[in-house]
Coordinates of C-alpha atoms in Angstrom, one line a residue:
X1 CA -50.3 -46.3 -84.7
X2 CA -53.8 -47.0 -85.1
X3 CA -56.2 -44.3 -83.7
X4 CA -57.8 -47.1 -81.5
X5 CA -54.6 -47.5 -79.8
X6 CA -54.4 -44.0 -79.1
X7 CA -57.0 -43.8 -76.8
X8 CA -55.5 -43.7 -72.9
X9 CA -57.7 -46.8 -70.6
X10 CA -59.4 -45.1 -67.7
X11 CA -55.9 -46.3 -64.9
X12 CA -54.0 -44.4 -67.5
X13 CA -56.2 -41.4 -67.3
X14 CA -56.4 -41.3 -63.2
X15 CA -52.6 -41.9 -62.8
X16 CA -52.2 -39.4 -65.3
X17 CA -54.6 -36.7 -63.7
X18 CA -53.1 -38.0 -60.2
X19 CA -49.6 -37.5 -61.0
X20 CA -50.4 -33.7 -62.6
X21 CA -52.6 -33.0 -59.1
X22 CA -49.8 -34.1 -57.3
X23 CA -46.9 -32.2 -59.1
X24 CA -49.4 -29.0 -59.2
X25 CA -50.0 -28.6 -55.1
X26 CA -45.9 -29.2 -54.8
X27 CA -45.7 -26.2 -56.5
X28 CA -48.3 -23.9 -54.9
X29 CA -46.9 -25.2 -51.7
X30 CA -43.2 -23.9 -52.7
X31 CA -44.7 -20.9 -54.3
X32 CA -46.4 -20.5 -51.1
X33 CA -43.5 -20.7 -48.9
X34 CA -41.2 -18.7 -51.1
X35 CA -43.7 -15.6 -51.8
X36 CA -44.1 -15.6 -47.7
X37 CA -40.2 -15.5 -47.5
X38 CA -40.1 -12.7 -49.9
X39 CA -42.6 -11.0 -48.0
X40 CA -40.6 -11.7 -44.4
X41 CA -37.5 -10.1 -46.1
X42 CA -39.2 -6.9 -47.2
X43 CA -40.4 -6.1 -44.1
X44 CA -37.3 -7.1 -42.4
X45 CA -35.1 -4.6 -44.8
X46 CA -37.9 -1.9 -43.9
X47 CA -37.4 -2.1 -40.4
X48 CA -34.0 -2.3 -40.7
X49 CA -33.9 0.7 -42.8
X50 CA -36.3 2.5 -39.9
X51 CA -34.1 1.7 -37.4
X52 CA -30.5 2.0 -36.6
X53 CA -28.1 2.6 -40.0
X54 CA -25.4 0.2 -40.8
X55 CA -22.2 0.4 -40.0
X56 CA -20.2 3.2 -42.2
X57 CA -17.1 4.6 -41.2
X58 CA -17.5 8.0 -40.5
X59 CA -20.9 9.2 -38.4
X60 CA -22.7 5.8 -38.9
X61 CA -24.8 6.7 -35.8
X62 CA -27.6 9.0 -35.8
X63 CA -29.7 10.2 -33.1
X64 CA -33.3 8.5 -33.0
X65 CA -36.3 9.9 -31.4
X66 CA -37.0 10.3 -27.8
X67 CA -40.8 9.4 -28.4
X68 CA -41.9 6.6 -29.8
X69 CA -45.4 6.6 -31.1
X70 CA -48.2 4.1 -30.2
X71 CA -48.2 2.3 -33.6
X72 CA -44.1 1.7 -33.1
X73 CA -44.5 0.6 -29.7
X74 CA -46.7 -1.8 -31.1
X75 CA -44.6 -2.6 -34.1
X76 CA -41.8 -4.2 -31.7
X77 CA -44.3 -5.8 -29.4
X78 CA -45.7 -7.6 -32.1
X79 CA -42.1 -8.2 -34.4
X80 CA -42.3 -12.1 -33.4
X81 CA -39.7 -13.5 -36.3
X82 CA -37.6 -15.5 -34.3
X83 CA -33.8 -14.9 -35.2
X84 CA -30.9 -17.2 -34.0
X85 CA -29.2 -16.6 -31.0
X86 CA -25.8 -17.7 -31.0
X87 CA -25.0 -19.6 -27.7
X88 CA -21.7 -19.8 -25.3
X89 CA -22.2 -23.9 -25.8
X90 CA -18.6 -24.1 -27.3
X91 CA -20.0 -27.6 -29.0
X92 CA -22.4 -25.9 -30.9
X93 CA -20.0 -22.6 -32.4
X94 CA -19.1 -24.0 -35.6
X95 CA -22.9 -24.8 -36.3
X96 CA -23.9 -21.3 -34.8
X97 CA -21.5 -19.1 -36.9
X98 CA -23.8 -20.7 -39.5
X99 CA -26.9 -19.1 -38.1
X100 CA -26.4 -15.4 -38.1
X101 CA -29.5 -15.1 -40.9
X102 CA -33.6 -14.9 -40.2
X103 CA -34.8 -18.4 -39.7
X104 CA -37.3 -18.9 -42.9
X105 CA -40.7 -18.3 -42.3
X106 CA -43.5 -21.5 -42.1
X107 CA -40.9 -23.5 -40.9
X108 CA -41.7 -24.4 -37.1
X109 CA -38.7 -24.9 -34.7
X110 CA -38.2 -28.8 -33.7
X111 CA -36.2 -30.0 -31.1
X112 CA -34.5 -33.5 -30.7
X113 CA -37.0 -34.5 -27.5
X114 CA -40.3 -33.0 -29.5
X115 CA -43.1 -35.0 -29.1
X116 CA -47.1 -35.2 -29.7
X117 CA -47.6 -34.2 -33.3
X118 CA -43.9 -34.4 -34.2
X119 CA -43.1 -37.7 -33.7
X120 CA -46.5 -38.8 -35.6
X121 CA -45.3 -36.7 -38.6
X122 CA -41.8 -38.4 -38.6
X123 CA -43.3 -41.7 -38.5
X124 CA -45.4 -41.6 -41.5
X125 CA -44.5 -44.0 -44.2
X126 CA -45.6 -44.6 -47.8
X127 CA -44.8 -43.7 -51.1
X128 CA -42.2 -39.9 -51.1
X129 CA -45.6 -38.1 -52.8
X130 CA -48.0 -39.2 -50.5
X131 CA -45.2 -39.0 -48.0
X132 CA -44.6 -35.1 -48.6
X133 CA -48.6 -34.7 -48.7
X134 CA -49.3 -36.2 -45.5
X135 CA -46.3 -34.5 -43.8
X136 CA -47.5 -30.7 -45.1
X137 CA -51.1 -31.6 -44.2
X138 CA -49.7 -32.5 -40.4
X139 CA -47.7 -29.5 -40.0
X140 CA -50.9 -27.5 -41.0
X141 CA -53.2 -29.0 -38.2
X142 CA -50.2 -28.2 -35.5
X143 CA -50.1 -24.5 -37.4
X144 CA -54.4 -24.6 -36.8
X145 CA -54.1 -25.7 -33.1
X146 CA -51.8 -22.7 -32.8
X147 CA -53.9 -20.1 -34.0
X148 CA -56.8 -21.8 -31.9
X149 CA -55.2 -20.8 -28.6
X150 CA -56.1 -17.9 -26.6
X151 CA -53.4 -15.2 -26.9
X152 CA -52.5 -13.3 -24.5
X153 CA -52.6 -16.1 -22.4
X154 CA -54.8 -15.5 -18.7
X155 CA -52.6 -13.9 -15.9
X156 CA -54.2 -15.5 -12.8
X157 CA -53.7 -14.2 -9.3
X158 CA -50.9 -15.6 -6.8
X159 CA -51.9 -18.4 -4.8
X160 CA -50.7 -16.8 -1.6
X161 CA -52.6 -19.8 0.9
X162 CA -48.8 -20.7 1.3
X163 CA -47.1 -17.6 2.4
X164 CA -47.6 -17.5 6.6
X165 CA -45.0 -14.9 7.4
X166 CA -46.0 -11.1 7.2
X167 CA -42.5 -9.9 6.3
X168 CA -43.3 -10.0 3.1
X169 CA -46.0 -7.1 2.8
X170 CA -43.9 -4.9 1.4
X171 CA -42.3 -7.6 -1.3
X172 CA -46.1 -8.5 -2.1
X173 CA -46.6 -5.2 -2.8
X174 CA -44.1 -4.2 -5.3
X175 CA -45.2 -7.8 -6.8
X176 CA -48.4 -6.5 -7.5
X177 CA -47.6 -3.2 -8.6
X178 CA -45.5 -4.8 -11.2
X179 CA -47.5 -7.2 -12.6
X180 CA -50.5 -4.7 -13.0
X181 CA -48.5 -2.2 -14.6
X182 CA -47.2 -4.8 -17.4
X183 CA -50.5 -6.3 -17.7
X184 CA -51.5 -2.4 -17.9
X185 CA -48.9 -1.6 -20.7
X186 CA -49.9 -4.7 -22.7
X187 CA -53.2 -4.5 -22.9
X188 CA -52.6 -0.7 -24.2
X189 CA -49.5 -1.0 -26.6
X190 CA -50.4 -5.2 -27.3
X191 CA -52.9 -4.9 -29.5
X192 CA -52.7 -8.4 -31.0
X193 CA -54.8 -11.7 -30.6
X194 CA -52.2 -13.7 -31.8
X195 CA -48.7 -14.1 -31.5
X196 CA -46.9 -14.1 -34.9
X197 CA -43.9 -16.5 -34.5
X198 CA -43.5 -20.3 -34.1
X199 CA -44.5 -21.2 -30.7
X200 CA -41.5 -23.3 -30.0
X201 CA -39.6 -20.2 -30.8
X202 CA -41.4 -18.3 -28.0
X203 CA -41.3 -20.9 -25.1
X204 CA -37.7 -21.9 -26.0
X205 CA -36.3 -20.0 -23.2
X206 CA -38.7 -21.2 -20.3
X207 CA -37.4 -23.8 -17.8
X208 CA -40.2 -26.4 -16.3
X209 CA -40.6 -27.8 -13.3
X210 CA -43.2 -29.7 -12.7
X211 CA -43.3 -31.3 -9.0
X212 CA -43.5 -27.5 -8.1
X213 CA -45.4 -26.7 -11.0
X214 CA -43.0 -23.7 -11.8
X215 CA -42.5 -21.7 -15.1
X216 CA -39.2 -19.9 -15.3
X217 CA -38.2 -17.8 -18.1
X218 CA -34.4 -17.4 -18.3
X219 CA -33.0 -13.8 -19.4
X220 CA -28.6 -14.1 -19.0
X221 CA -26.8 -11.6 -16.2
X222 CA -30.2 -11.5 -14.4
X223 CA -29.2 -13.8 -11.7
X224 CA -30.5 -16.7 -14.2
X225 CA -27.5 -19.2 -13.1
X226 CA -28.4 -19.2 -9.5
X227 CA -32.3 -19.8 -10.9
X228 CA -31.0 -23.0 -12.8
X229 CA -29.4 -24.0 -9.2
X230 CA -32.7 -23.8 -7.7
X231 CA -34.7 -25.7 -9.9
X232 CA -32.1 -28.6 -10.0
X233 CA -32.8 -28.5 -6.1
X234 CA -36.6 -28.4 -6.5
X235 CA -36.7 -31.0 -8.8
X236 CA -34.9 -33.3 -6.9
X237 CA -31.2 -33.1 -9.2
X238 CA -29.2 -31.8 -6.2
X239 CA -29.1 -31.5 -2.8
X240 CA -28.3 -27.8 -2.1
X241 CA -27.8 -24.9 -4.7
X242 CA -24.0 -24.5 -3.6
X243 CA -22.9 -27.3 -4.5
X244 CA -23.4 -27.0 -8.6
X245 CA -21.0 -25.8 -10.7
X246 CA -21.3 -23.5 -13.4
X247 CA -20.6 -26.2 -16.3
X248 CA -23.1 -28.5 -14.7
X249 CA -26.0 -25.7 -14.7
X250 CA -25.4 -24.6 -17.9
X251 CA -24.0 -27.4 -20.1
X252 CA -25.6 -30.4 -17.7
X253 CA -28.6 -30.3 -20.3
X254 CA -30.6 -31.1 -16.8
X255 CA -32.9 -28.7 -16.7
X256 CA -36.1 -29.6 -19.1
X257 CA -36.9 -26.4 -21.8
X258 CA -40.8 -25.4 -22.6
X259 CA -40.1 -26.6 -26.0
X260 CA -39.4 -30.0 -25.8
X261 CA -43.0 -31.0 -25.1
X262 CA -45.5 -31.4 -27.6
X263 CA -48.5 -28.7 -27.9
X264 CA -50.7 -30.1 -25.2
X265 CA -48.3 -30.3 -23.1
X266 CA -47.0 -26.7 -23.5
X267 CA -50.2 -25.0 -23.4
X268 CA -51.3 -27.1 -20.6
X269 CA -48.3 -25.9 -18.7
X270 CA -48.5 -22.2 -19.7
X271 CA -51.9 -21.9 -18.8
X272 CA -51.7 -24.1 -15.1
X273 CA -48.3 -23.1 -13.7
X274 CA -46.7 -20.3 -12.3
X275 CA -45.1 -18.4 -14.9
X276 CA -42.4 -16.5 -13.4
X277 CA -39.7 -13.7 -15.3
X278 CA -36.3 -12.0 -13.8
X279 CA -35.6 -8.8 -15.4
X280 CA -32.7 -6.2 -14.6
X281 CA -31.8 -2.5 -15.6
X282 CA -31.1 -3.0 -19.4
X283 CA -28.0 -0.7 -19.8
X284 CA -26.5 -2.4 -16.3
X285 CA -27.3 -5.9 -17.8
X286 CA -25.4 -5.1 -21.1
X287 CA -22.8 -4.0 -19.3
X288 CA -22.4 -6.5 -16.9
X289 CA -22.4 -9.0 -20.6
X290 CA -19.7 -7.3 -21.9
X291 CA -17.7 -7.4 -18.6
X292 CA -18.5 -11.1 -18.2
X293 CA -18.3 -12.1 -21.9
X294 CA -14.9 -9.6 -23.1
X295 CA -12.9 -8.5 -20.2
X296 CA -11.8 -12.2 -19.1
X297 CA -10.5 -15.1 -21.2
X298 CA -13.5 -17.0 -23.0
X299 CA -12.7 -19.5 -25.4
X300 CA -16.1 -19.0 -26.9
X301 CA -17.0 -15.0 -27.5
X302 CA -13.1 -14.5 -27.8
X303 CA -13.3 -15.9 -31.4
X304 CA -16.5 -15.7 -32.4
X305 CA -17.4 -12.3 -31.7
X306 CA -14.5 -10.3 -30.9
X307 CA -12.7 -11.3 -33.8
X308 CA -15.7 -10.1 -35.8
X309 CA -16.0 -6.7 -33.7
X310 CA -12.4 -6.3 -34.0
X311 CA -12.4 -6.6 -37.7
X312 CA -15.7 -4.3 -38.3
X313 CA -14.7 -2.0 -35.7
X314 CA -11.1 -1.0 -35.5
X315 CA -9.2 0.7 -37.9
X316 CA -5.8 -0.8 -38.6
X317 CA -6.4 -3.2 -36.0
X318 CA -3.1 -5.1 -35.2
X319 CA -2.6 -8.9 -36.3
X320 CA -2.6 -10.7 -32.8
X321 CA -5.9 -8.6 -32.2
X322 CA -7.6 -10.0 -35.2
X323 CA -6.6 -13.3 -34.7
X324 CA -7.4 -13.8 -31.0
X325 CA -10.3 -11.1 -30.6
X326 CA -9.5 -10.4 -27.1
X327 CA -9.4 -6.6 -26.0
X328 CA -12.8 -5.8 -27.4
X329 CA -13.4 -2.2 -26.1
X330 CA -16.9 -1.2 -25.3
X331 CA -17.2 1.6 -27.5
X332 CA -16.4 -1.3 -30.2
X333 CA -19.2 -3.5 -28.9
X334 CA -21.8 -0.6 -28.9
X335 CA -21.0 -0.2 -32.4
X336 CA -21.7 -4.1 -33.3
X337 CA -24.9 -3.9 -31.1
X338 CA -26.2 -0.8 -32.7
X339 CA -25.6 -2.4 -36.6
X340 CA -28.3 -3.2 -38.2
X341 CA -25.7 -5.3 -40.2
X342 CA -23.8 -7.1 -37.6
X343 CA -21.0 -9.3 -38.7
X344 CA -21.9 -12.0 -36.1
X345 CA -25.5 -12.5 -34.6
X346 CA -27.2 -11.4 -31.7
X347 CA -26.4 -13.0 -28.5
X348 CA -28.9 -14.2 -25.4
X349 CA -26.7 -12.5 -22.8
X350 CA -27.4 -9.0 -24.9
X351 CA -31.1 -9.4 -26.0
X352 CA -33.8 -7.4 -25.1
X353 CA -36.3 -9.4 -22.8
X354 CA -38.9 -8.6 -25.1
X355 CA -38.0 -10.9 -27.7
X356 CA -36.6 -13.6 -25.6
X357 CA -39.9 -13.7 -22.9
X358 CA -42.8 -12.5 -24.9
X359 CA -44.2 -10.9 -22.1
X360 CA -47.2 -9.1 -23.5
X361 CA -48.0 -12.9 -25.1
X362 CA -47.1 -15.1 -21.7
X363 CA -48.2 -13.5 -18.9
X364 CA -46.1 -13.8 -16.7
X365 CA -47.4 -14.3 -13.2
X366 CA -44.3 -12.9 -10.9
X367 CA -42.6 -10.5 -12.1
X368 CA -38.6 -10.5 -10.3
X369 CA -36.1 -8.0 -10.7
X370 CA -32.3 -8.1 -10.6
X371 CA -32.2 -5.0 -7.8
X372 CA -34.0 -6.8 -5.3
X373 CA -33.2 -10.7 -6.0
X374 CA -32.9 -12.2 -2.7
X375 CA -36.5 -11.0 -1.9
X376 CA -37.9 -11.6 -4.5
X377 CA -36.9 -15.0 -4.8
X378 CA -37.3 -16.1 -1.7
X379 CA -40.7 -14.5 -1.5
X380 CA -41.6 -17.0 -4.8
X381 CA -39.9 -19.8 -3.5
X382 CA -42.9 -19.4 -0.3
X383 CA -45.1 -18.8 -3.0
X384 CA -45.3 -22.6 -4.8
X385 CA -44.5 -24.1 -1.8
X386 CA -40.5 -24.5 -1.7
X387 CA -38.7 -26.0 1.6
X388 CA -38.7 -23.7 4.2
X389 CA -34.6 -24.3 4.1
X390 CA -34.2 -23.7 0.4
X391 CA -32.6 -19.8 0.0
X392 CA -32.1 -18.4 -3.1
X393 CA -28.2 -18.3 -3.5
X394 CA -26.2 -14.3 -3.1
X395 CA -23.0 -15.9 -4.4
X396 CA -21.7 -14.5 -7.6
X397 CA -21.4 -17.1 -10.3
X398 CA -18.1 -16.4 -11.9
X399 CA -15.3 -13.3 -11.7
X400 CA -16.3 -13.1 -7.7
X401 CA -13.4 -11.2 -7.3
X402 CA -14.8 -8.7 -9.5
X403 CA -17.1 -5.5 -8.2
X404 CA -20.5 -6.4 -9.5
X405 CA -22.1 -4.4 -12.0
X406 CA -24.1 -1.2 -10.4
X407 CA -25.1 2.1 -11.6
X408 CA -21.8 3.8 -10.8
X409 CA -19.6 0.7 -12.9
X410 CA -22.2 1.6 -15.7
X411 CA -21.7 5.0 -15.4
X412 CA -17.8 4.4 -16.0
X413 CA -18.3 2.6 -18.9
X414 CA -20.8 5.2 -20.4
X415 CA -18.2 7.6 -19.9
X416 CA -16.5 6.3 -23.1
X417 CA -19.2 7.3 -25.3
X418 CA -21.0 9.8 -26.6
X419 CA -24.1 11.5 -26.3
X420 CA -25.7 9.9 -29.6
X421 CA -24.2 6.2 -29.0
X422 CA -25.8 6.4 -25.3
X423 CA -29.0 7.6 -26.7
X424 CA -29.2 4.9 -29.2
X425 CA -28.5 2.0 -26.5
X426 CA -31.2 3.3 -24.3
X427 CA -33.5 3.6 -27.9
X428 CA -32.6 0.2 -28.5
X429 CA -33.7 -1.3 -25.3
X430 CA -36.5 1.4 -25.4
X431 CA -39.7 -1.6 -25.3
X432 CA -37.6 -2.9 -21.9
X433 CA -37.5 0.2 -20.6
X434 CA -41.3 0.5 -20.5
X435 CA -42.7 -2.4 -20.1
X436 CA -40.8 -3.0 -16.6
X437 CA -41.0 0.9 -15.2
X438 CA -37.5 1.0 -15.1
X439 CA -36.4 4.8 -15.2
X440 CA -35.2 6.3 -18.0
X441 CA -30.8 7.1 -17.6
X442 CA -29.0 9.7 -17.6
X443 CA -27.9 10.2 -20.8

């Protein structure tokens, strides 16, 4: 070859430089993403190793501090990774007994009816390269407008212009005392001006409705069913709350989610409607899960999580135990809940509210609690402007036969274990505890 052939024309040269670009930012992208995963899993295994020990077989469980310093407080308030919750959607188990790991980091959560910024990204077209490019350079904007928002969100006060009764002073009260002494206990223990998980993550729980302009973040065995029933009625999907079945509220796929809308239309919402939270004595709402979920047939938690406990759990457990994972005993389940190593992931109906509200991030505007529902519900329900014949629903969803759960059923139950494993369920739901001035148990 002659050494005038040898020389590259100057295409040759810019594909050449283009293609090397191109190949280099792919790799600082997935260098990027994997040292950020590393990073996520360090963390994760030293809070795991601060916290609760695994399961062993002997002793496993060792008593943690009654006092938890300012910087922990603010360790758990701000511990935003999003992990999977597995759901009681019996469509969804065999993709769910897939998820008990950390979702990766950098990789935002994208639902089938996302919108705004999502759909552009999945309609660009073009050559894979440029494809990718574009695509990473989207997802960086949404990531930008993120960070751009004001966190903690504004807590604005209750438009009462609607309520006309004065029976409910004393409701109105409490209200207030609650939602000063959160906004009180976030502003000390917060600390943060960002949250940082995936937004989508965070709103994923909240129900919309938007003729009433209502917010409603859903926490399980804190009369969340009935709340479902209501805004089906407000939104104009049902006539009266007692007429709705249990399979239509929670596998209707009625109800719209926070996250389905695009980033306008989520921080519009958050920041315009009334954001409202349910909240119930954290011991008496576990409790009341393991009641509901363990101590009557369920096709669902039967399989995929007793079986599991069972196994983990029971020494020279018996064949037709294993293999149906009924007869889970609470002692058993306080084990799984307690291990930092659980066999099978952590479940809505048992999660602190914490991580499934975000309450020091969203501020909530009402603040509800289990032990007075019917006021407090109703006393909302005046508040954006519901029909004066709508009532918040007392019937008990399912098991009506069954005493519900109430200090002296909890009680019962705690009876079974000891000093250390009661301690370390109270420790566990220690950021609960605080943030809604609930009082500390008898341990």
């Amino acid at each position: 070859m002659q050494p005038s052939e040898m020389v590259m024309n100057p295409k040759q040269v810019f594909l050449s430089v283009l293609i090397f670009g191109v190949a280099g930012l792919l790799l600082f992208m997935y260098l990027q993403v994997w040292i950020e995963e590393q990073h996520a899993g360090r963390v994760e295994k030293k809070r795991e190793q601060k916290a609760t020990p695994g399961w062993e077989p002997v002793n496993y469980l060792q008593p943690a501090s009654r006092i938890m310093t300012r910087e922990k407080i603010q360790e758990q308030i701000t511990d935003q990774n999003p992990k999977f919750h597995i759901t009681e959607d019996p469509k969804e188990e065999k993709e769910n007994l897939q998820l008990n790991s950390e979702r990766p980091p950098g990789v935002l959560r994208q639902t089938s009816h996302s919108q705004g910024e999502y759909q552009a990204l999945g309609k660009i077209t073009g050559p894979p390269t440029i494809k990718l490019i574009e695509r990473h350079q989207g997802t960086r904007t949404v990531f930008k407008k993120f960070r751009e928002m004001k966190w903690p969100l504004d807590i604005h006060p209750l438009n009462k212009s609607l309520v006309k009764d004065n029976k409910w002073k004393e409701t109105d009260v409490a209200q207030e005392t609650r939602r000063s002494f959160l906004q009180e206990f976030c502003k000390k223990y917060g600390g943060v001006s960002r949250p940082q998980s995936h937004l989508f993550h965070m709103v994923s729980r909240i129900y919309v409705e938007d003729k009433h302009k209502i917010l409603y973040c859903e926490v399980p065995k804190a009369g969340c069913s009935n709340w479902k029933r209501i805004l089906m009625v407000l939104s104009g999907l049902a006539s009266s709350a007692y007429n709705i079945s249990h399979d239509a509220v929670h596998y209707g796929k009625h109800l719209k989610k926070l996250d389905s809308f695009d980033l306008k239309g989520i921080y519009t919402r958050l920041n315009t409607y009334t954001k409202a939270v349910f909240v119930r004595d954290p011991m008496e709402r576990l409790v009341s899960a393991f009641r509901d979920k363990f101590e009557h047939p369920n096709s669902y938690y039967h399989p995929v999580f007793g079986k599991a406990i069972i196994k983990k759990y029971r020494p020279n457990a018996c064949e037709e135990a294993l293999n149906n994972g009924s007869g889970v005993k609470f002692k058993e389940f306080v084990h799984y809940l307690l291990d930092s190593h659980r066999p099978v992931g952590m479940d809505i109906h048992w999660e602190k509210v914490s991580k499934l509200c975000y309450p020091c991030l969203i501020n909530y505007d009402f603040v509800g609690k289990f032990e007075t529902l019917e006021e407090d519900a109703n006393y909302f329900l005046q508040l954006v402007g519901a029909p004066k014949e709508l009532k918040f629903p007392n019937f008990k969803d399912r098991h009506s036969s069954d005493e519900r759960t109430n200090a002296q059923v909890v009680r019962q139950y705690l009876k079974d274990l000891t000093r250390t494993e009661r301690q370390l369920i109270y420790d566990f739901y220690y950021l609960d505890y605080l943030m809604f001035n609930y009082t500390t148990p008898f341990l």
